Short mmCIF file of C-alpha atoms in Angstrom, two decimals:
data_model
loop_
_atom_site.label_atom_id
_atom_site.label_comp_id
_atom_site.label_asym_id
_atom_site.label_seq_id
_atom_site.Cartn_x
_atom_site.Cartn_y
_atom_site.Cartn_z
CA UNK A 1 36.63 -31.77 -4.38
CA UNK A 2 37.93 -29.28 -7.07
CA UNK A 3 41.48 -27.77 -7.07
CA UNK A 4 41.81 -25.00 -9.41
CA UNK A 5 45.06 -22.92 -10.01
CA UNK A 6 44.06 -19.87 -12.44
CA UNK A 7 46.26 -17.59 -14.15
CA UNK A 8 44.59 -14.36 -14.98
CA UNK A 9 45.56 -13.32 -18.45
CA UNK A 10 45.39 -16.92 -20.14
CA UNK A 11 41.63 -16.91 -18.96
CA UNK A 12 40.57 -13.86 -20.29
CA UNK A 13 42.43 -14.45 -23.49
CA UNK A 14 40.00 -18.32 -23.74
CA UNK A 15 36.76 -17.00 -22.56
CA UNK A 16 34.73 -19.95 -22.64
CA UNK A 17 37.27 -22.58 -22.17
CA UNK A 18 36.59 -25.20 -20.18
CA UNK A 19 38.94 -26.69 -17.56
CA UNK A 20 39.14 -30.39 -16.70
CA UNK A 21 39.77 -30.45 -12.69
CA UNK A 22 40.21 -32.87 -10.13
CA UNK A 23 36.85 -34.86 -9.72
CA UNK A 24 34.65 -32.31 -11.62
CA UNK A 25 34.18 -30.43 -14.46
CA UNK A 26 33.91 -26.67 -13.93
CA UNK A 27 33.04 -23.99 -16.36
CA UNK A 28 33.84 -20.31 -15.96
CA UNK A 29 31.93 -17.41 -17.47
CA UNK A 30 33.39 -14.66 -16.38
CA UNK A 31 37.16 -12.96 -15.36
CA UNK A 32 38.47 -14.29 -12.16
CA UNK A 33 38.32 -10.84 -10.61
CA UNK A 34 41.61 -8.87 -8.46
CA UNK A 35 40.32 -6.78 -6.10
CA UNK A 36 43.03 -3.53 -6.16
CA UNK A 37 43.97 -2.74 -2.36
CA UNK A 38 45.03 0.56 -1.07
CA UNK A 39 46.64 1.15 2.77
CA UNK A 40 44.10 2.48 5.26
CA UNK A 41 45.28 3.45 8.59
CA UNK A 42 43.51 1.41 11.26
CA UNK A 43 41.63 4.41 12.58
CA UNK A 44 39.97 3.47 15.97
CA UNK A 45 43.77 4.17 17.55
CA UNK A 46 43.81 7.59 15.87
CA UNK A 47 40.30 9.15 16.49
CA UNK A 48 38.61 9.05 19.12
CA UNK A 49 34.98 9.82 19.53
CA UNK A 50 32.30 7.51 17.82
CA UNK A 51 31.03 10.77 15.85
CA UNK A 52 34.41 11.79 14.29
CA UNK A 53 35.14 7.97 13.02
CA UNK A 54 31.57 8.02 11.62
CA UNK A 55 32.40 10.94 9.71
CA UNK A 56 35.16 9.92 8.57
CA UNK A 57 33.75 6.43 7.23
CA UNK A 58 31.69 8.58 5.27
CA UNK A 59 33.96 10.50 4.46
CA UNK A 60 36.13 7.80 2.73
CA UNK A 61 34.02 4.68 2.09
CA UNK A 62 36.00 1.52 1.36
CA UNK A 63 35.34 1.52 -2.51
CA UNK A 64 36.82 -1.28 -4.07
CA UNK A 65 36.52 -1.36 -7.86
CA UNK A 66 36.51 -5.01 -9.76
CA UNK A 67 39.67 -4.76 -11.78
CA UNK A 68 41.05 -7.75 -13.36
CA UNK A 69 45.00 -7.54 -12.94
CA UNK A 70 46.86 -9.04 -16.01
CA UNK A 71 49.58 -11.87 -15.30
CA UNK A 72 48.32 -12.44 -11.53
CA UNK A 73 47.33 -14.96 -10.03
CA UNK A 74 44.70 -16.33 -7.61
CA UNK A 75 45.23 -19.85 -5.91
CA UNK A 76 41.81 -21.15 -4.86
CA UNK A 77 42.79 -24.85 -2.35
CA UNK A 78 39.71 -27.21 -1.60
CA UNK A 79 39.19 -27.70 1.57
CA UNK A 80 37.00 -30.70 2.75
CA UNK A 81 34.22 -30.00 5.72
CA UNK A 82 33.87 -33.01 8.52
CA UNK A 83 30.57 -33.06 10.03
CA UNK A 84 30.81 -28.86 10.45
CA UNK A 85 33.98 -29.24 12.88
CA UNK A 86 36.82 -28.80 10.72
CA UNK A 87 38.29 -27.52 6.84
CA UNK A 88 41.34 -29.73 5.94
CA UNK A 89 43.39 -29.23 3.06
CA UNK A 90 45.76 -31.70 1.33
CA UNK A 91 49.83 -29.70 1.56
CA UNK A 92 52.78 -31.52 0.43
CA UNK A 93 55.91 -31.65 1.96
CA UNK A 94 59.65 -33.03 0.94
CA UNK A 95 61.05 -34.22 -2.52
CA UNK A 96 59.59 -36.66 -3.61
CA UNK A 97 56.15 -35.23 -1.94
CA UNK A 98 54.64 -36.41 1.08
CA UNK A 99 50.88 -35.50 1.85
CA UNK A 100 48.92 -34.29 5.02
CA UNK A 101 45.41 -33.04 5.69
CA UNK A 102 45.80 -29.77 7.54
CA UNK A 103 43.94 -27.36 9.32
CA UNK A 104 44.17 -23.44 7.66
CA UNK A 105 44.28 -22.04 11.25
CA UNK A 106 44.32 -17.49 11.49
CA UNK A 107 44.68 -18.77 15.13
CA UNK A 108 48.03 -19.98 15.08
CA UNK A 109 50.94 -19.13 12.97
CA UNK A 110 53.23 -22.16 12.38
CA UNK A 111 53.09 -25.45 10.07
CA UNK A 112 53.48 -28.72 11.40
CA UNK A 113 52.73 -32.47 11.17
CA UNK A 114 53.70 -35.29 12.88
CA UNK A 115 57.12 -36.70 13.01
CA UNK A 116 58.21 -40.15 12.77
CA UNK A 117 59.71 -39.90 16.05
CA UNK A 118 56.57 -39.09 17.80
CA UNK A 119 55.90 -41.16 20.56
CA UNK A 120 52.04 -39.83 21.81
CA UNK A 121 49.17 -41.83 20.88
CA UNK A 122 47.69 -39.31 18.47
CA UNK A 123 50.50 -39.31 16.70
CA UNK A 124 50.40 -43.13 15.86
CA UNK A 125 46.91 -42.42 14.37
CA UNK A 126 48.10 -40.26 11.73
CA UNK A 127 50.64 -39.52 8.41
CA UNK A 128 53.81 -38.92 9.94
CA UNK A 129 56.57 -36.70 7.69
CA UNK A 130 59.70 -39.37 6.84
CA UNK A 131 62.43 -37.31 6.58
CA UNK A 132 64.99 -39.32 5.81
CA UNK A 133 62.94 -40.04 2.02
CA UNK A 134 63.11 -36.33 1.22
CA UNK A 135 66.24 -35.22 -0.57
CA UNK A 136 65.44 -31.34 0.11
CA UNK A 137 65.47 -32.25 3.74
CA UNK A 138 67.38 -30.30 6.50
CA UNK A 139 66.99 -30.24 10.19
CA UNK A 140 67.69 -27.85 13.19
CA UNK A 141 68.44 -27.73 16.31
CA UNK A 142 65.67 -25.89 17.95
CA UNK A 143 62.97 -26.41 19.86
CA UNK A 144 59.39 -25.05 20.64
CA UNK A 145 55.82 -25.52 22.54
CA UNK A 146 52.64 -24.43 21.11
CA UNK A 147 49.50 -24.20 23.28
CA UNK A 148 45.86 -24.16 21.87
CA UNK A 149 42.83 -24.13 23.11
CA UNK A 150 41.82 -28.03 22.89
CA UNK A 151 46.00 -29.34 23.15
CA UNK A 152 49.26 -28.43 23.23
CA UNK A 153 52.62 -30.11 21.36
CA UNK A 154 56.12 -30.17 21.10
CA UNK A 155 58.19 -29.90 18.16
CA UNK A 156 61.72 -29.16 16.67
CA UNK A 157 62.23 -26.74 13.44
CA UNK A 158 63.10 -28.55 10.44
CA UNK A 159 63.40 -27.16 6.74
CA UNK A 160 61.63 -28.69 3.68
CA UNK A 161 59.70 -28.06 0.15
CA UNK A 162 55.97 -27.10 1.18
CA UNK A 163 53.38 -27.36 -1.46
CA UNK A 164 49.74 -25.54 -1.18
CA UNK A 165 48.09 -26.77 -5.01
CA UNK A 166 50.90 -24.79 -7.09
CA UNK A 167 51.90 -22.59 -4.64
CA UNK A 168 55.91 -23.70 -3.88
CA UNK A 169 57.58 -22.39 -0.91
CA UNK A 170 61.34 -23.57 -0.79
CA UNK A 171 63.24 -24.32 2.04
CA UNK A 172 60.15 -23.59 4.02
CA UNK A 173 60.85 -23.84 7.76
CA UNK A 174 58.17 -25.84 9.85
CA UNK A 175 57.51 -27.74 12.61
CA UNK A 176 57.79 -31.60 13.90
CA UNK A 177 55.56 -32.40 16.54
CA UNK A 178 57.99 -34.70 19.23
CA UNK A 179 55.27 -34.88 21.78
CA UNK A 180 50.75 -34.12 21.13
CA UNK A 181 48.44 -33.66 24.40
CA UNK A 182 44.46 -33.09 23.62
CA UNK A 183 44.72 -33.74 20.11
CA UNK A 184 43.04 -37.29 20.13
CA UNK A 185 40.43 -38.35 17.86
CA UNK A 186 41.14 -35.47 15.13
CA UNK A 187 40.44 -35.80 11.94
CA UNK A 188 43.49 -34.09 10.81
CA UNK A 189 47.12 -34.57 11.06
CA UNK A 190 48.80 -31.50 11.34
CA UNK A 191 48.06 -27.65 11.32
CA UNK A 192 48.57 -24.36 9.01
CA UNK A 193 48.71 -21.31 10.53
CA UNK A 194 47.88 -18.35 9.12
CA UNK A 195 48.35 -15.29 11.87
CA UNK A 196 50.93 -12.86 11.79
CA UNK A 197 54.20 -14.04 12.74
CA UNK A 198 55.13 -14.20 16.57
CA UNK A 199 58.15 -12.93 17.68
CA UNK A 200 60.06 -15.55 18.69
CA UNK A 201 63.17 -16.64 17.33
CA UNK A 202 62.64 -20.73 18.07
CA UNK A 203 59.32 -20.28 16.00
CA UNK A 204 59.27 -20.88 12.13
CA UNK A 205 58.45 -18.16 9.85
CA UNK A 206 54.93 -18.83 8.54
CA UNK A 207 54.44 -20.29 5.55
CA UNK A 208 52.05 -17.40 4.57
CA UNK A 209 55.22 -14.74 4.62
CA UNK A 210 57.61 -16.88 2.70
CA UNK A 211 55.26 -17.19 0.10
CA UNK A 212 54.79 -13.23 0.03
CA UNK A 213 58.70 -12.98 0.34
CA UNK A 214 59.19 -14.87 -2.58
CA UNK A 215 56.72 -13.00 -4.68
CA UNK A 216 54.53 -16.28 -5.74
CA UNK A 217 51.48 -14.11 -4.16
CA UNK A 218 49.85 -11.67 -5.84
CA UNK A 219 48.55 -9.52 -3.13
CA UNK A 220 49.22 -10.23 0.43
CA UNK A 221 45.58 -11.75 1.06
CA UNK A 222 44.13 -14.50 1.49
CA UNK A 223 40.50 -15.72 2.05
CA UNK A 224 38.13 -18.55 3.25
CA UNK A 225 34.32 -20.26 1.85
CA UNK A 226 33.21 -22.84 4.34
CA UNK A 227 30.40 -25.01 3.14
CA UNK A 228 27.36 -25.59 5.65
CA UNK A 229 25.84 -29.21 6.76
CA UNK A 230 28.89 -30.71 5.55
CA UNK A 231 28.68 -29.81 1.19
CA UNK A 232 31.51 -29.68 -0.65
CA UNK A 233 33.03 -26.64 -2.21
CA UNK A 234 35.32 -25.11 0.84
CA UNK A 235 38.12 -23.45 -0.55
CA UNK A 236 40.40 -21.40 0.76
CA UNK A 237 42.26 -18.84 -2.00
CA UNK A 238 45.12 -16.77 -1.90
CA UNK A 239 46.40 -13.70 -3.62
CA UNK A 240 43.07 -12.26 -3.93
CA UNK A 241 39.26 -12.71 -3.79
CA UNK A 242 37.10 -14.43 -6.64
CA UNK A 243 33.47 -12.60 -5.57
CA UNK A 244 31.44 -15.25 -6.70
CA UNK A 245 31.67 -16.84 -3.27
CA UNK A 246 30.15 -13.79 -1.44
CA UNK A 247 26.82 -11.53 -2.24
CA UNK A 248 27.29 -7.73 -2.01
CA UNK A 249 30.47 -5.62 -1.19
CA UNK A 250 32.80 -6.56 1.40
CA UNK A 251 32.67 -4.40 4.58
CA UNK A 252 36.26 -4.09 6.21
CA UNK A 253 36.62 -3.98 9.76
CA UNK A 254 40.44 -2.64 10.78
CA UNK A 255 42.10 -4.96 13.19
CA UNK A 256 42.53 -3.71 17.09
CA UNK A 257 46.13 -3.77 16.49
CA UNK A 258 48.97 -4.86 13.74
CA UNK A 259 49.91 -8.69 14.40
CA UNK A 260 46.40 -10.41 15.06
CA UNK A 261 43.63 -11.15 13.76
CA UNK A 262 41.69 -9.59 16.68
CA UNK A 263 38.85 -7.01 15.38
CA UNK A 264 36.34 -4.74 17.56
CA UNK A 265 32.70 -5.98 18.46
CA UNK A 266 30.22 -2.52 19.24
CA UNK A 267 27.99 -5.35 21.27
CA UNK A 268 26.62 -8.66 21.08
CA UNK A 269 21.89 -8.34 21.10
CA UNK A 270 19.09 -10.80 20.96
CA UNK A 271 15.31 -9.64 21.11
CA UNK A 272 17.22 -6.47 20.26
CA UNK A 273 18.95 -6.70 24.32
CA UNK A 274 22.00 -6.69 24.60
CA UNK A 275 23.53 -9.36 26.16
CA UNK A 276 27.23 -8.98 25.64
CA UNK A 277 29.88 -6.27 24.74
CA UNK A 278 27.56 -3.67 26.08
CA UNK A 279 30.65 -1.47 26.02
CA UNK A 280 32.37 -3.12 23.22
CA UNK A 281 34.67 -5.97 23.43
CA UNK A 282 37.40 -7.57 21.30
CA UNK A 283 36.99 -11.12 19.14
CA UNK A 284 39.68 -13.24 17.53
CA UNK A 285 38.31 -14.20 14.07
CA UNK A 286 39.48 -17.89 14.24
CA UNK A 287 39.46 -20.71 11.16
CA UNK A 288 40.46 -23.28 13.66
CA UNK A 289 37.68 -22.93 15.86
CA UNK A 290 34.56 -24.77 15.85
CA UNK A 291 32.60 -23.03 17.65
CA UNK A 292 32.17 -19.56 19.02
CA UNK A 293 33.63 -18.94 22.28
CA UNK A 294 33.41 -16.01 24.56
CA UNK A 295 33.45 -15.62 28.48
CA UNK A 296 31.70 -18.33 30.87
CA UNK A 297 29.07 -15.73 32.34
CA UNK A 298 28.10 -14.41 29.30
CA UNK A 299 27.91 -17.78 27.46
CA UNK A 300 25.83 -19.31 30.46
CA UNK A 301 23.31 -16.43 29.69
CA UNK A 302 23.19 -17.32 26.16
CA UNK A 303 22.34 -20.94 26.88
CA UNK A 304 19.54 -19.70 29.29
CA UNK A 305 17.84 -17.52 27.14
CA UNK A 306 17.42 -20.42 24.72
CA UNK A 307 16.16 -22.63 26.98
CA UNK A 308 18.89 -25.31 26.98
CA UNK A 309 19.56 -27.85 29.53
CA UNK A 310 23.20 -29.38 29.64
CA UNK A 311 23.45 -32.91 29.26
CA UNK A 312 27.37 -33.90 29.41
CA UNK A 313 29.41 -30.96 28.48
CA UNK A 314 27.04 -29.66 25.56
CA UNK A 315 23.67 -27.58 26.63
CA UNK A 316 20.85 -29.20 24.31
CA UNK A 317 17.37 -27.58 23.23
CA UNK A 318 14.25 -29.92 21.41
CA UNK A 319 15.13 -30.03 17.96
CA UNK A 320 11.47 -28.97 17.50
CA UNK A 321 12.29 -25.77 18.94
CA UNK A 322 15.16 -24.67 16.58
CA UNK A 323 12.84 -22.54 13.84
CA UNK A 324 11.49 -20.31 16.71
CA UNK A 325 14.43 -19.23 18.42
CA UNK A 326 15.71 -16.00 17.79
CA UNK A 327 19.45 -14.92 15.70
CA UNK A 328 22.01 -14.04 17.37
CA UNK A 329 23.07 -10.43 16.09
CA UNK A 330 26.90 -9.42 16.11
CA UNK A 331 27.30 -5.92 15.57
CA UNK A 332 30.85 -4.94 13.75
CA UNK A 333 31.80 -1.50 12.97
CA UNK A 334 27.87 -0.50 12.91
CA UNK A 335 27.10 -3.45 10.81
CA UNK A 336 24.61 -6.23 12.04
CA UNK A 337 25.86 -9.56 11.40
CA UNK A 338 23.02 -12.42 12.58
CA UNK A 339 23.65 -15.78 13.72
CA UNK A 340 20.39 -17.42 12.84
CA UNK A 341 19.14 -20.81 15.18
CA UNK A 342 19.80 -22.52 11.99
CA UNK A 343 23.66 -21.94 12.51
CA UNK A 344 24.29 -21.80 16.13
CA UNK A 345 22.41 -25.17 16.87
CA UNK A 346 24.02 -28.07 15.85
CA UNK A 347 23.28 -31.62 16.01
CA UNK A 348 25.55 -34.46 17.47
CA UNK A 349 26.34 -38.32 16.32
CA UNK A 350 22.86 -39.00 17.90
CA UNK A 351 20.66 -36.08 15.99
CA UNK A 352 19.91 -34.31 19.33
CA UNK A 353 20.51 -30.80 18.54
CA UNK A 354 22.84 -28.94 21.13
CA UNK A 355 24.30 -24.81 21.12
CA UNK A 356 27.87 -24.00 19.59
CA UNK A 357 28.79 -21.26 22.14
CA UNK A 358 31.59 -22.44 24.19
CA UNK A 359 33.13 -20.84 27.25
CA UNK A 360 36.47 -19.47 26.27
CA UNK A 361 39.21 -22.00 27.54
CA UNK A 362 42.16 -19.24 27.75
CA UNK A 363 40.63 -16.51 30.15
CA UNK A 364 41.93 -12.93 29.78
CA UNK A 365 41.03 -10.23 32.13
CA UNK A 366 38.41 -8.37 29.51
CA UNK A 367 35.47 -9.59 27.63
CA UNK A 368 37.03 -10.76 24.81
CA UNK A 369 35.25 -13.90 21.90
CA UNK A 370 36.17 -16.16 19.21
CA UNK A 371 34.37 -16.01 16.34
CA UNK A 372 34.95 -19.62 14.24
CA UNK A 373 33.58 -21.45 12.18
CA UNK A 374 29.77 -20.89 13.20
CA UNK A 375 29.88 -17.11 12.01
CA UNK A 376 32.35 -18.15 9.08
CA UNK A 377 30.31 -20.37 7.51
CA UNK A 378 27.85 -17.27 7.25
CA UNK A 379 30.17 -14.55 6.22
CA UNK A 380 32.85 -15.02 3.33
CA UNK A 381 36.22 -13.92 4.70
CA UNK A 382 38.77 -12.10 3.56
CA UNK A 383 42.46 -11.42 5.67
CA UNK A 384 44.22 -8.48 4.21
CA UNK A 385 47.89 -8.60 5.67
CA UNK A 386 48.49 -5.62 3.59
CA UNK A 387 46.25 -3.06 5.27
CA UNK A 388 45.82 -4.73 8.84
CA UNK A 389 42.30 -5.69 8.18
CA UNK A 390 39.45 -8.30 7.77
CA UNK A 391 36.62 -8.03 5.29
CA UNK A 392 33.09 -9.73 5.48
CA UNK A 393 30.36 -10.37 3.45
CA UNK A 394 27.06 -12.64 3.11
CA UNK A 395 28.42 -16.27 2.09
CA UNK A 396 26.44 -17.51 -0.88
#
């Protein structure tokens, strides 16, 4: 894996330097660029009528020139993929140092690892933080529960020094996990999150914002690349966007509302039917989910159509079949985004090839999906905390 840490203006000022990394050798040719961001109102709650927010799109087309910013800085974190499932990234935390493999989760919005005083099984399994070997150590007294989709945990707030590469957050508040349910066999020992803060005062301010707080991020963005079939080169960078991991512009898709990573699906075709959102529906865009999820009706359709047969708790199709089945098209603000076979069929410890479309664990009252990891690994992604918004384009 590489780690590289970039600072604009000494780059540009060494053109063809070359930069010893971590495990590689890597050799830039151009400007890492800074994408300049301006505020756009999220404008499905203030017109109404498809026609009037076409017109408007035309109107004002997201044009984003690629203008190198002198003396900022882009942060770009390897992140490792296991067998498609999950992107962990090495953190530090206390003085001296203590490392973890997290999970960069826009699902969830606190930090935490393990704690030595962790009694669960899963917890056993994994790095636990030592706090009593970190001088820049200080506890709390409160308390909190997290739920997610797979597990749930308990933890108490407890202040320490968080490294991401060279990105330092001080006195960064996080979580100890006291008690894990559902976690076991991870691969990972703790979790990052990324969403907008929750408004709760037990819950620790995410590690995201304190950065932005203290100024050691650029731009309030940050973005993911996840590898396919298990390749290195998952990164996930913050600050800005380096384009060379996308083809094309980025389309940006406003959020449903301020606070979530939530964004508007017009419908959900194959064979050019549709077979979900047929009056538009709402999906989390989700870097801690496998899979993509969406409501049990819909997802049993999706499984029929293709023919699979469930064996366990995963519907499998011949492995022979996999090149003739049709994508899976997703369109977002009136742009088609296909799910190919190829990506939606995966194949398990045995090579027997089964569909990644999971019914939706948490069930809400409207259509609503989870687009992870499966669509991610397709489209580069980029979170925009400054203008409430999520940009996509073509992965290369």
């Amino acid at each position: 894996m590489v780690r590289i840490q970039t600072s604009l203006s000494t780059w540009c000022q060494k053109r063809s330097m070359k930069w010893l990394v971590l495990l590689g050798l890597v050799v830039f040719t151009e400007c890492i660029v800074k994408i300049p961001l301006r505020r756009v109102k999220t404008m499905r709650k203030t017109l109404s009528g498809k026609n009037m927010l076409n017109d408007v799109l035309m109107e004002h087309p997201y044009r984003l020139p690629q203008i190198s910013f002198r003396g900022s800085n882009l942060t770009i974190h390897p992140l490792r993929n296991i067998r498609d499932t999950f992107y962990v990234g090495n953190i530090t935390i206390g003085t001296p140092p203590q490392e973890f493999q997290v999970v960069f989760d826009t699902g969830s919005s606190v930090l935490w690892v393990p704690s030595v005083f962790c009694n669960s099984s899963t917890c056993s399994t994994h790095v636990r933080f030592r706090h009593h070997q970190s001088s820049t150590f200080r506890p709390t007294n409160k308390t909190f529960w997290i739920n997610y989709g797979a597990g749930r945990m308990k933890g108490v707030v407890a202040h320490d020094t968080v490294r991401i590469g060279d990105l330092v957050s001080t006195d960064q508040p996080f979580g100890l996990s006291m008690a894990e349910y559902g976690f076991e066999g991870r691969r990972f020992d703790g979790i990052l999150g990324l969403n907008y803060p929750k408004q709760s005062c037990s819950r620790p301010i995410p590690i995201f914002d304190k950065l932005k707080n203290q100024g050691a991020i650029s731009e309030p963005v940050f973005a993911f690349y996840l590898s396919k079939d298990e390749q290195e080169g998952s990164v996930v960078m913050f600050g800005g966007v380096d384009h060379r991991y996308y083809k094309g512009e980025l389309s940006w898709v406003p959020l449903v509302k301020a606070g979530d990573w939530t964004i508007h699906i017009d419908r959900i075709t194959m064979k050019r039917e549709v077979i979900a959102c047929s009056d538009g529906c709402d999906a989390v865009v989700d870097t801690g989910s496998s899979h993509i999820q969406g409501p049990g009706r819909l997802v049993d359709n999706i499984q029929k159509l293709t023919g699979a047969k469930l064996r366990g708790s995963k519907h499998y199709v011949s492995c022979s079949v996999v090149n003739t089945l049709p994508s899976i098209i997703f369109t977002i603000n009136g742009i088609n985004y296909p799910v190919p076979a190829q990506a939606y069929i995966l194949k398990d410890s045995r090579g027997r090839c089964y569909i990644a479309f999971r019914e939706k664990r948490v069930r809400t009252s409207t259509e609503s999906w989870v687009l992870g990891d499966i669509f991610l690994r397709l489209y580069f992604s980029v979170f925009d905390r400054g203008n409430d918004r999520i940009g996509l384009a073509l992965a290369v």
